[in-house]
Coordinates of C-alpha atoms and ligand atoms in Angstrom, one line a residue:
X1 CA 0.0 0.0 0.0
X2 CA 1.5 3.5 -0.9
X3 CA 0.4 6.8 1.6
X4 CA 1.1 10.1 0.8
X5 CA 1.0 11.5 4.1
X6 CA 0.7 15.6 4.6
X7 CA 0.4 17.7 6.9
X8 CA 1.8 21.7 7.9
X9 CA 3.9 20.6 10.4
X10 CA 6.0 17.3 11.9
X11 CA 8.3 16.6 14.1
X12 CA 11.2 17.6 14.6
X13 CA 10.8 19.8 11.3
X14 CA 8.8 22.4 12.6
X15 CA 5.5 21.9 15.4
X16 CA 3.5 23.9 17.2
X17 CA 1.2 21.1 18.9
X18 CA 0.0 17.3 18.7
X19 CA -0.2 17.3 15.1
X20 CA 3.5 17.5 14.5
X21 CA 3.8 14.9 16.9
X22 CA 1.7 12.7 15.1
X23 CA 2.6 13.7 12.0
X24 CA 6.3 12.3 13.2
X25 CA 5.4 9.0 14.5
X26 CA 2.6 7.7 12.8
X27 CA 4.3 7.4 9.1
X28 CA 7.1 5.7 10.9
X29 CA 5.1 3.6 13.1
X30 CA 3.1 2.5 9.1
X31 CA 6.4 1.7 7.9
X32 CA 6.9 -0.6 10.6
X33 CA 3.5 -2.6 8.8
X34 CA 5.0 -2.6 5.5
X35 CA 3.2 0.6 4.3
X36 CA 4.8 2.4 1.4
X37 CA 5.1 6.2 2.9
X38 CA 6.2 9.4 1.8
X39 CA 5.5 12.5 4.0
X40 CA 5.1 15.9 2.8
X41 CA 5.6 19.3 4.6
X42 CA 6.5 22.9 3.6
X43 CA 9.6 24.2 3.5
X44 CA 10.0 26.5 6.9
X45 CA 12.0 28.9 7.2
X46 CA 13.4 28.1 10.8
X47 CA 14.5 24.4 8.7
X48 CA 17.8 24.2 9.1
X49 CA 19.0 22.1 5.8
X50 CA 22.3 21.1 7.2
X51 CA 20.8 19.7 10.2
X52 CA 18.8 17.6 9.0
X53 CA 20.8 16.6 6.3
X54 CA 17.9 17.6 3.2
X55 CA 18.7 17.3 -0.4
X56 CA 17.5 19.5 -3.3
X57 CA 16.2 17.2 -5.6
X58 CA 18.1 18.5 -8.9
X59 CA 16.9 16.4 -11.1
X60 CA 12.9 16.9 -10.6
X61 CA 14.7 21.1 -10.6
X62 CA 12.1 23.8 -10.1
X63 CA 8.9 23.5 -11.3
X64 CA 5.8 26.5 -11.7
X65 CA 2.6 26.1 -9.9
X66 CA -0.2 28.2 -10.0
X67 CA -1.6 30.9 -7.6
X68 CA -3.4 34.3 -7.5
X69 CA -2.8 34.2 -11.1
X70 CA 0.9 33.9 -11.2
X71 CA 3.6 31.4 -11.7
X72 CA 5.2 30.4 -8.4
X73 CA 8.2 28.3 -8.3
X74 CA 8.2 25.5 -6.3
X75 CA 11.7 23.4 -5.5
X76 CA 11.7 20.5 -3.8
X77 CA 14.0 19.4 -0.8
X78 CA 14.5 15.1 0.0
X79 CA 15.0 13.3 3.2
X80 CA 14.0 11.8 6.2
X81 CA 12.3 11.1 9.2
X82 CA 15.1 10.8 11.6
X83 CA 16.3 7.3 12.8
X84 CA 13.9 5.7 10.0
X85 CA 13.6 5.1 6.3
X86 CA 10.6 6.9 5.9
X87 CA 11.1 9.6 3.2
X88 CA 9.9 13.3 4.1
X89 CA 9.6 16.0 1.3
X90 CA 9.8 19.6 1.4
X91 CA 7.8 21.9 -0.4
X92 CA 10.3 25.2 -0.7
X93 CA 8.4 28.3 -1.8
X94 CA 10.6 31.0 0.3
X95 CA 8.0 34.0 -0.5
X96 CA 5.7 32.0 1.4
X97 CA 7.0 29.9 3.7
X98 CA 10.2 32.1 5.3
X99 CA 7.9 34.0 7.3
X100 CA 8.0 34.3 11.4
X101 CA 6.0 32.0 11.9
X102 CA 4.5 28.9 10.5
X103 CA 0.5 30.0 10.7
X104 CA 0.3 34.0 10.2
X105 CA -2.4 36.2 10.0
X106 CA -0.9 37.2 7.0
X107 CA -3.5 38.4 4.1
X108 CA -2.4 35.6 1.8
X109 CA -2.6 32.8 4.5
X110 CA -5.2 31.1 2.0
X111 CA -2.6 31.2 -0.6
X112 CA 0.5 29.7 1.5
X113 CA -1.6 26.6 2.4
X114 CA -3.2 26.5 -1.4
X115 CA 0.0 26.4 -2.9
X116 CA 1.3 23.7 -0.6
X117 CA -1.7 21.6 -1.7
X118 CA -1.2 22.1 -5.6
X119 CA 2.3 21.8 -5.0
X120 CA 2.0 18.4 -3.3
X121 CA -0.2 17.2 -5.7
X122 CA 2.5 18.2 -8.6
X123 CA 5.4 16.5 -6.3
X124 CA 3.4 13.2 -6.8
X125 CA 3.1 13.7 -10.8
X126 CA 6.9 14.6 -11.1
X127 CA 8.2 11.7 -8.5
X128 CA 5.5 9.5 -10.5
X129 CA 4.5 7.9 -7.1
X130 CA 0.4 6.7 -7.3
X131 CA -1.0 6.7 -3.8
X132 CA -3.3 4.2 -2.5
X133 CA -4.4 7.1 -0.1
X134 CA -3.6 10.5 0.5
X135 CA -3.6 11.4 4.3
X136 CA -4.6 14.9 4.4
X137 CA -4.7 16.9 8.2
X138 CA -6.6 19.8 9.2
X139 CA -7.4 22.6 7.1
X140 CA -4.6 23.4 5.6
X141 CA -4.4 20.0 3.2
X142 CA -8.2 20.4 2.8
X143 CA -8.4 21.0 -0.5
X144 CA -6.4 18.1 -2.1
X145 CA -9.1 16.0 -1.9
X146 CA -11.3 18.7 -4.2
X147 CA -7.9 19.8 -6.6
X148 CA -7.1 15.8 -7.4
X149 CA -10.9 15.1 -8.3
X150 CA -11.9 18.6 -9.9
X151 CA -8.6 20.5 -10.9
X152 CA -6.1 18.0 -11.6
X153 CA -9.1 15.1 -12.7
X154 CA -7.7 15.2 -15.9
X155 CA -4.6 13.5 -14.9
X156 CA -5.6 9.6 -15.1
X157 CA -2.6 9.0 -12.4
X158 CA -5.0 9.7 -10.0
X159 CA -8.2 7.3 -10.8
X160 CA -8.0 5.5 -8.3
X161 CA -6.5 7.4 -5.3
X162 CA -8.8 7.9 -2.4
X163 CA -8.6 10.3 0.3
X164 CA -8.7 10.0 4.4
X165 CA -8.8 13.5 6.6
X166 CA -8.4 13.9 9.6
X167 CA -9.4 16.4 11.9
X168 CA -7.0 17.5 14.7
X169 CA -9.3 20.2 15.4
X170 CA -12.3 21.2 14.6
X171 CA -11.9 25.1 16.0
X172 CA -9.6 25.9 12.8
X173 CA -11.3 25.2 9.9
X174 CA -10.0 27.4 7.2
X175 CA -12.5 30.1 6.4
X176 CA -11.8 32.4 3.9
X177 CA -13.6 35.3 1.6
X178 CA -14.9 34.9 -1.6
X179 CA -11.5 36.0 -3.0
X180 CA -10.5 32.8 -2.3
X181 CA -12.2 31.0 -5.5
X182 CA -10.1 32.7 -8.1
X183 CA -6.5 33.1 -6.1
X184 CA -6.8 29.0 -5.3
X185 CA -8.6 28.1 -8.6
X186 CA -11.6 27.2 -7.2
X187 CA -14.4 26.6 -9.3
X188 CA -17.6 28.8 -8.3
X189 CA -20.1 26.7 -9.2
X190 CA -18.7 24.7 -6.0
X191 CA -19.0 27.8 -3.7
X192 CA -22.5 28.2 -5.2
X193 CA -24.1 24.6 -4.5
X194 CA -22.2 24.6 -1.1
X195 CA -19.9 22.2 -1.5
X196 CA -17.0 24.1 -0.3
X197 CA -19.1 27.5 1.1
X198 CA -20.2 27.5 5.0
X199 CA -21.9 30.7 6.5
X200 CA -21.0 32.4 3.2
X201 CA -17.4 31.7 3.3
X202 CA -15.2 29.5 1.4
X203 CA -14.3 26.3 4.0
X204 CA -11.5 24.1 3.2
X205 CA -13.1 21.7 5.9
X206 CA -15.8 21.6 4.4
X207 CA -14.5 20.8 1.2
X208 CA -12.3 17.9 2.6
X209 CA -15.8 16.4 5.1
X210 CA -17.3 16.3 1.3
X211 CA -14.6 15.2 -1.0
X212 CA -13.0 12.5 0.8
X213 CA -13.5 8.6 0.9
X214 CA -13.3 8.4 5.1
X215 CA -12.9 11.2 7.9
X216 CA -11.8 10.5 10.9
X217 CA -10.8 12.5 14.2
X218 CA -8.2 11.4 17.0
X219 CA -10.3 9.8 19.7
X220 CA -13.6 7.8 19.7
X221 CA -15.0 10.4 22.2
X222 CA -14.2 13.4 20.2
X223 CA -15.7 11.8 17.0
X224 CA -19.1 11.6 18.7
X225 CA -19.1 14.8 19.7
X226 CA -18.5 16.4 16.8
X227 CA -21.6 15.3 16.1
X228 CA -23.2 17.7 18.0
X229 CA -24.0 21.0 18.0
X230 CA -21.8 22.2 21.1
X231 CA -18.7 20.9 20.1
X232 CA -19.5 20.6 15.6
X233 CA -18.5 24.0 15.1
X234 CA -20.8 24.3 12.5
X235 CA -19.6 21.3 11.0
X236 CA -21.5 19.1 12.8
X237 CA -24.7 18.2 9.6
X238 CA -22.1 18.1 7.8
X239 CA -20.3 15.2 9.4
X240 CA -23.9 13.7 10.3
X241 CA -24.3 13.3 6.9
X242 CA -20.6 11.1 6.6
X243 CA -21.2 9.4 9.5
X244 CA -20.8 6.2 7.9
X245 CA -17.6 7.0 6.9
X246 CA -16.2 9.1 10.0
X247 CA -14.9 7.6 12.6
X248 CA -12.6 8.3 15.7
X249 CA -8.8 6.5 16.4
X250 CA -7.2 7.4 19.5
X251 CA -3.8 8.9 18.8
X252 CA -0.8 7.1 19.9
X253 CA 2.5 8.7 21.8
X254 CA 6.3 8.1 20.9
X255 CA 7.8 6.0 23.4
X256 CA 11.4 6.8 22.1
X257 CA 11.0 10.1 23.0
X258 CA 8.2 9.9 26.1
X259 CA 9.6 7.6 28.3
X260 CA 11.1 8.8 31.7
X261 CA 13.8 6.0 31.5
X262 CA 15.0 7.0 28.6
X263 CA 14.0 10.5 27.9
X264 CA 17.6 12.5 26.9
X265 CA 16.4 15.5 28.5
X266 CA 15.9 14.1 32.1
X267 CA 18.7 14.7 34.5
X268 CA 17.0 11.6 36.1
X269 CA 15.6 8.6 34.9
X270 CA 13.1 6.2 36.2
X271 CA 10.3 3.6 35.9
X272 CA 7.7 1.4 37.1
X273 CA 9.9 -0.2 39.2
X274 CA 11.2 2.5 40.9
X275 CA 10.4 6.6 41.2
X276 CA 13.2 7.7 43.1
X277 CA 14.4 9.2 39.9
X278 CA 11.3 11.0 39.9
X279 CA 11.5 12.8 43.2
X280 CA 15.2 13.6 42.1
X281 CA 14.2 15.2 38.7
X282 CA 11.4 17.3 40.8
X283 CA 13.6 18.9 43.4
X284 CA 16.4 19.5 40.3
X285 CA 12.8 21.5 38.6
X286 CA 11.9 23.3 41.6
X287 CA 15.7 24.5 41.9
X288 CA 16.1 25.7 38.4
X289 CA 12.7 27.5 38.3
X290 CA 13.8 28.7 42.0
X291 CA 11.1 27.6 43.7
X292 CA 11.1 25.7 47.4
X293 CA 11.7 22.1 47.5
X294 CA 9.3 20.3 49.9
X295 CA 8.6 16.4 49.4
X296 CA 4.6 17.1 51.4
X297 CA 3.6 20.0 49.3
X298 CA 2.3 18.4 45.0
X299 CA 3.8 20.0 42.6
X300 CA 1.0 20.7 39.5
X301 CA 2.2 21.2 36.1
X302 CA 0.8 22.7 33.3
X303 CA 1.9 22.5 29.7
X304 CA -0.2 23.9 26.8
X305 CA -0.8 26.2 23.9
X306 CA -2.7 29.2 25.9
X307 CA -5.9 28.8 23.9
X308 CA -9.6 28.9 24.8
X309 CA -10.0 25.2 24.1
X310 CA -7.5 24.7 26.9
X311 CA -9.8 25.7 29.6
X312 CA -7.5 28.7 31.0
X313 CA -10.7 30.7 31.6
X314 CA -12.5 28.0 34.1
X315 CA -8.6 28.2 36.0
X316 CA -8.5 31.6 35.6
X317 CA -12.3 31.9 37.9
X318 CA -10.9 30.0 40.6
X319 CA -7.2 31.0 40.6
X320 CA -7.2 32.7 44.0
X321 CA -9.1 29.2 45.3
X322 CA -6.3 27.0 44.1
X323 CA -3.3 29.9 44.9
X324 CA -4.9 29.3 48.2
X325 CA -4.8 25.3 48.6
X326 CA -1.2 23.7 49.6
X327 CA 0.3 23.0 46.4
X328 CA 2.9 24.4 44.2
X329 CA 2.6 25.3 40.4
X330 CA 4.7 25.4 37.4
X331 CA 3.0 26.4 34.0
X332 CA 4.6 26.6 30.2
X333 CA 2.3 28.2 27.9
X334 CA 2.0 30.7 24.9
X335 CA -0.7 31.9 23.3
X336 CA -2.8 34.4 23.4
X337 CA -2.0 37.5 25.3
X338 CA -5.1 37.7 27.8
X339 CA -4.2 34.1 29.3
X340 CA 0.3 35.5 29.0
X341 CA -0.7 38.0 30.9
X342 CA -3.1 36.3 33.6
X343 CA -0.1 33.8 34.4
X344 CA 2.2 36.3 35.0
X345 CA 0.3 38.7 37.2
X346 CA -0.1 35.3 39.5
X347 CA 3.8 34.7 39.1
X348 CA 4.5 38.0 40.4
X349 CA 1.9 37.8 43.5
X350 CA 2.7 34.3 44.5
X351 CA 6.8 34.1 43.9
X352 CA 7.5 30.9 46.1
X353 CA 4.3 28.9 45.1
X354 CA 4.0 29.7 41.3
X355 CA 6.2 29.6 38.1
X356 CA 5.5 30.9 34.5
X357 CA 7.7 30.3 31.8
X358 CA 6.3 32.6 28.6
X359 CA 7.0 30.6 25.8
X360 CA 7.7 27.3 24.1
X361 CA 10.6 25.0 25.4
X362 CA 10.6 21.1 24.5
X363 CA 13.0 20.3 27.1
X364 CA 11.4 22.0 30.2
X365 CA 8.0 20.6 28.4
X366 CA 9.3 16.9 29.3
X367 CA 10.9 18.4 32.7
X368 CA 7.6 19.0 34.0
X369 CA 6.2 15.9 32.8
X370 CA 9.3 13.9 34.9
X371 CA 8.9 16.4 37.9
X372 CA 5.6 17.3 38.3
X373 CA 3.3 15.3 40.8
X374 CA -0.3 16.0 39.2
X375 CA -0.7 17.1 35.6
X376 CA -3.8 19.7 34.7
X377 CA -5.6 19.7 31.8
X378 CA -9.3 21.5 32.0
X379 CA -9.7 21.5 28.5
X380 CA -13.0 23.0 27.1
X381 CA -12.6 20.4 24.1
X382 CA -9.7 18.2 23.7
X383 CA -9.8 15.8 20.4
X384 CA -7.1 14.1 21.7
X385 CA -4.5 15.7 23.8
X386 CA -0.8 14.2 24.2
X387 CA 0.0 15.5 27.2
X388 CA -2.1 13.5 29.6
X389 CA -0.8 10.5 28.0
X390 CA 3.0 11.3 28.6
X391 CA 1.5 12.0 32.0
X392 CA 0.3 8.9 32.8
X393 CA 3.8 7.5 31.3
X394 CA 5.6 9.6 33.7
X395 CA 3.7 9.0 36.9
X396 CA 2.3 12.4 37.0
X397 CA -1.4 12.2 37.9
X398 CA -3.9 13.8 35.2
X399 CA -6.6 15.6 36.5
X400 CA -8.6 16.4 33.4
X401 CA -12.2 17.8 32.4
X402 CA -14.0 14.2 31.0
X403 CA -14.2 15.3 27.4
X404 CA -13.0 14.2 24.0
X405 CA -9.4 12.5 24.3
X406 CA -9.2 12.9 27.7
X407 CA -12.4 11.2 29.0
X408 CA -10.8 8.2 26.4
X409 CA -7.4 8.3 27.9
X410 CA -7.9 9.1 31.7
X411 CA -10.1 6.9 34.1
X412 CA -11.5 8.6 37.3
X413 CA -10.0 7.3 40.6
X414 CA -12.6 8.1 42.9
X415 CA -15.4 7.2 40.6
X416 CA -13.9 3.5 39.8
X417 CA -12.9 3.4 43.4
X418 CA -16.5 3.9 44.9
X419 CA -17.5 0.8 42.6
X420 CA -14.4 -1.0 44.8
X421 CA -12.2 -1.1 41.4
X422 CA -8.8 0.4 41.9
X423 CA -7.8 1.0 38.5
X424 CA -8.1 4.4 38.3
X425 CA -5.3 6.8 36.8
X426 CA -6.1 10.2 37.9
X427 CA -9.2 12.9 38.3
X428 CA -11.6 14.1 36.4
X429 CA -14.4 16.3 35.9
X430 CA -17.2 16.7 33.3
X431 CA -18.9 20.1 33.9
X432 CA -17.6 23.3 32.6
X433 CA -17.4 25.3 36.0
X434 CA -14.5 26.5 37.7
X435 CA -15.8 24.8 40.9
X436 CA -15.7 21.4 39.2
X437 CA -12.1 21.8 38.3
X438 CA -11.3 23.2 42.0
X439 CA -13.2 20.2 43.3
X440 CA -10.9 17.8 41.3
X441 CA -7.6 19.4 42.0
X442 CA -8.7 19.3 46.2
X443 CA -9.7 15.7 45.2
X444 CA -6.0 15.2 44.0
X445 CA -4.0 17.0 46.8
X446 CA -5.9 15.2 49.3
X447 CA -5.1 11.5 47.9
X448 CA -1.4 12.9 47.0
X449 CA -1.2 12.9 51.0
X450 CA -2.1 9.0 51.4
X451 CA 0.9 8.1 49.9
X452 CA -0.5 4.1 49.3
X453 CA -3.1 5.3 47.6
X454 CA -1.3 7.6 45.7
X455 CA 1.4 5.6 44.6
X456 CA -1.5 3.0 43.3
X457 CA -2.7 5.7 41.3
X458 CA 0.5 6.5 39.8
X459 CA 1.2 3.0 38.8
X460 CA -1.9 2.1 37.0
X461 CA -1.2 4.9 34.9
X462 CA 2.3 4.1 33.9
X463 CA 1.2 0.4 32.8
X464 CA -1.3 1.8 30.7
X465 CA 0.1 1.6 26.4
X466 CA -1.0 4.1 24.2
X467 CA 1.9 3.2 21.7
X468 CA 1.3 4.0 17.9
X469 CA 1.6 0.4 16.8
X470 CA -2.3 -0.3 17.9
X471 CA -3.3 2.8 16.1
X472 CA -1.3 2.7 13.1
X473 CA -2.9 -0.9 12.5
X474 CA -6.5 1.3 12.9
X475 CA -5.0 3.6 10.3
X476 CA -3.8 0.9 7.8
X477 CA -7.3 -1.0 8.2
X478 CA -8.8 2.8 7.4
X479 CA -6.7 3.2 4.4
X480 CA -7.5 -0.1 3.0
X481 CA -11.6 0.8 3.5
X482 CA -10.7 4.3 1.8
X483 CA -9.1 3.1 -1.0
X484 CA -11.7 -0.1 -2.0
X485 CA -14.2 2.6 -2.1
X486 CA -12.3 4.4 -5.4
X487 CA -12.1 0.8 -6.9
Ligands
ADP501 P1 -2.5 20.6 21.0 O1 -2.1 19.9 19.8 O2 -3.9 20.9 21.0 O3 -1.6 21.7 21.4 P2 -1.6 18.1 22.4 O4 -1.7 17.8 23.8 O5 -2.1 17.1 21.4 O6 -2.4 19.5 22.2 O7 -0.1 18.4 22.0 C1 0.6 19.4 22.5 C2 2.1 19.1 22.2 O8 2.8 20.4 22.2 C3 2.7 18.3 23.3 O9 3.8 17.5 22.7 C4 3.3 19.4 24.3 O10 4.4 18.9 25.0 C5 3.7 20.5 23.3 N1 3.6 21.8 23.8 C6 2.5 22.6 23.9 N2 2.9 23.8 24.4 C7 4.2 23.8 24.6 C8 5.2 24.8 25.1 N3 4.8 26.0 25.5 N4 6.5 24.4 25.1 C9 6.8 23.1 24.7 N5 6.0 22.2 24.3 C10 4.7 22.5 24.2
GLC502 C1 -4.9 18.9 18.0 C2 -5.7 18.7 19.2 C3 -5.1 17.7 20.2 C4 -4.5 16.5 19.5 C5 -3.6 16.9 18.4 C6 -3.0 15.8 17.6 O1 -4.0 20.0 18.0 O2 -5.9 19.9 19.9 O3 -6.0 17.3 21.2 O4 -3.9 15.6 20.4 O5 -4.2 17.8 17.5 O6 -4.0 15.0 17.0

């Protein structure tokens, strides 16, 4: 089976959340099964060629695609996922992709993501490699689907090609004006029947719901609630309609790099066996982010993009409740300025109890994971969310809000418990109220102090597997259902 796999960002190319991580692991993980995969991504500026050891492929040479009525030239750039055979291809456009940053709010951020698509769609032609399936994520692949059966339909190469997207998140789905039709190519008899048009704009999600062979999202919990009209963003009729052929595969996590006995950027390592190290790598934390070191008092970590689906707002109604309870705090965000701004007002009233590090940093991200005693995640909606699941890996207890990903990936202590199972692996919550999230975090504190209990806790989290062999095999059986439906 051949995959062309695409998405905006993969590790350790360029990332800004989950979908990089996925995007890193998964094609590997498909190798693994005997899958043919190439993996496509723009060009970045922050790429650093010599690192990574990338190729200009001289003999495919430069090559014109079109956008917003011009010519672009598009090179491409060869190698590969590091530590595996899996071949990753760069889309180099600099005019578009050596910006700042690698989503803008940049007038032309249609055309950036349209040109990508074309230009991946041309890559295929010039390397002459037929997919079984193209994997297409989020919005800003969206349109492949709609190019290979409308644009490029002439080209036979294609026949027989299907199409699986999947939706990281729902929140971003590529809305654009009506501009949009002629700088992409788009035809407008597609905006007019509403194949591609939601609210009056031009939807790339929409397009991709409508033009692929199967949808899926990244956890069973998230697909169903898509489905409705609190969480669909719109998109849920849309995806009522396909729900024979959308379904929901819990993302897996990268044990080579998620693992506290092996993780190269613990000063400390440990496992199941034994969590001194653990205790070790919190008091070397607490030192470098200069907070006191007491073994009684739980350490809570927090480790996210700073965006409303996160949940900051229900912590930020009951911050002066939790500042108040016996616990310490160390959050890595950035994000949006309102939520920058709340943390660091706290940091600077509460110096010995809180920490805020403005920014993003991989290595203190996985510091927190190894030192932190309870993880917090009060996500409004989460369709899958890696961090709780390096939690549990690392013995830090999750407490989470019980939706999407999380509610799939985190089982209530207290809840099993009362039914006499003790198989629970941390706290959780369903309503969307700042008391239901201090009520959970008190919940955690208080069992962090029966240190039996506790430790039970811990442990049934860390023998929990979420490795990305089980869902690959889910992806592979998806891609084989995709592709008999273009036979
Ligand atoms: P999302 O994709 O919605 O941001 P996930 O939980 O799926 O949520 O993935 C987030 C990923 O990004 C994790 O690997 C996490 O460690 C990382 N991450 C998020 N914010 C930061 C940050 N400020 N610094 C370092 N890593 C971060
Ligand atoms: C998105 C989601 C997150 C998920 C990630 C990878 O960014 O917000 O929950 O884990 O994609 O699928």
């Amino acid at each position: 089976m051949k995959i062309a796999f695409v998405s905006s960002e993969v590790v350790p190319f360029a990332k800004t959340g989950g979908l990089a991580d996925v995007a890193g692991s998964l094609p590997v993980e498909l190798a693994k099964l005997g899958v043919d995969v190439k993996v496509f991504m723009p060009k970045y500026y922050s790429i650093d060629e010599r690192k990574y050891n990338l190729h200009y492929d001289g003999f495919i040479g430069s090559f014109p695609v079109r956008i917003a009525g011009y010519d672009r030239e598009v090179k491409l750039f060869r190698g590969f996922l590091p530590g595996s055979s899996v071949e990753i291809i760069f889309i180099d456009h600099p005019t578009y992709f050596h910006r700042h940053q690698i989503y803008t709010n940049d007038f032309d951020e249609d055309e950036r993501f349209m040109l990508f698509s074309k230009a991946v769609i041309e890559s295929l032609q010039r390397l002459k490699f037929v997919p079984d399936v193209i994997h297409c994520n989020d919005w800003q692949t969206g349109l492949i689907p709609l190019y290979v059966k409308d644009n490029y339909s002439w080209d036979r190469m294609f026949d027989k090609t299907a199409f699986l997207y999947t939706i990281h998140n729902i929140a971003y789905q590529g809305a654009f004006s009506k501009e949009t039709l002629w700088r992409g190519e788009l035809n407008q008899e597609l905006f007019d029947n509403g194949m591609i048009q939601h609210n009056g704009a031009v939807n790339f999600m929409k397009a991709a719901i409508f033009y692929s062979e199967m949808i899926n999202t990244v956890s069973p919990t998230y697909a169903a609630e898509l489905m409705t009209e609190e969480y669909g963003a719109g998109m849920q009729e849309y995806l009522k309609i396909r729900r024979d052929s959308f379904v929901g595969i819990l993302n897996g996590v990268d044990y080579d790099v998620w693992d506290p006995d092996t993780d190269k950027h613990l000063p400390f390592h440990y496992n199941i066996d034994s969590l001194t190290g653990k205790g070790k790598n919190k008091e070397y934390l607490l030192n470098q982010i200069k907070l006191p070191f007491l073994e009684s008092i739980p350490l809570i970590g927090i480790v996210t993009r700073l965006a409303s689906q996160k949940g900051i707002d229900l912590l930020e109604q009951v911050i002066w409740d939790l500042l108040s309870l016996n616990a310490q705090w160390v959050v890595l965000g950035a994000g949006e300025s309102k939520y920058e701004e709340l943390f660091q007002r706290v940091a600077k009233n509460y110096p010995r109890k809180f920490y805020f590090y403005q920014g993003y940093n991989n290595e203190l991200a996985h510091l927190i994971e190894a030192g932190a005693d309870i993880f917090l995640m009060p996500s409004h909606y989460e369709p899958c969310g890696l961090n709780q699941i390096y939690s549990l890996r690392y013995g830090t207890v999750p407490v989470v809000r019980k939706t999407g990903g999380l509610a799939d990936t985190v089982q209530d202590w207290n809840e099993l418990n009362s039914f006499g199972k003790d198989t629970g692996t941390g706290f959780s919550f369903e309503s969307y109220s700042g008391y239901a999230l201090l009520h959970s975090v008190k919940r955690s504190i208080q069992d962090y102090n029966n240190k039996p209990v506790w430790k039970k806790i811990q442990l049934n989290g860390m023998r929990k597997e979420f490795s990305w062999k089980r869902s690959a095999e889910k992806y592979l059986d998806l891609y084989k259902l995709a592709a008999s439906k273009r036979q």
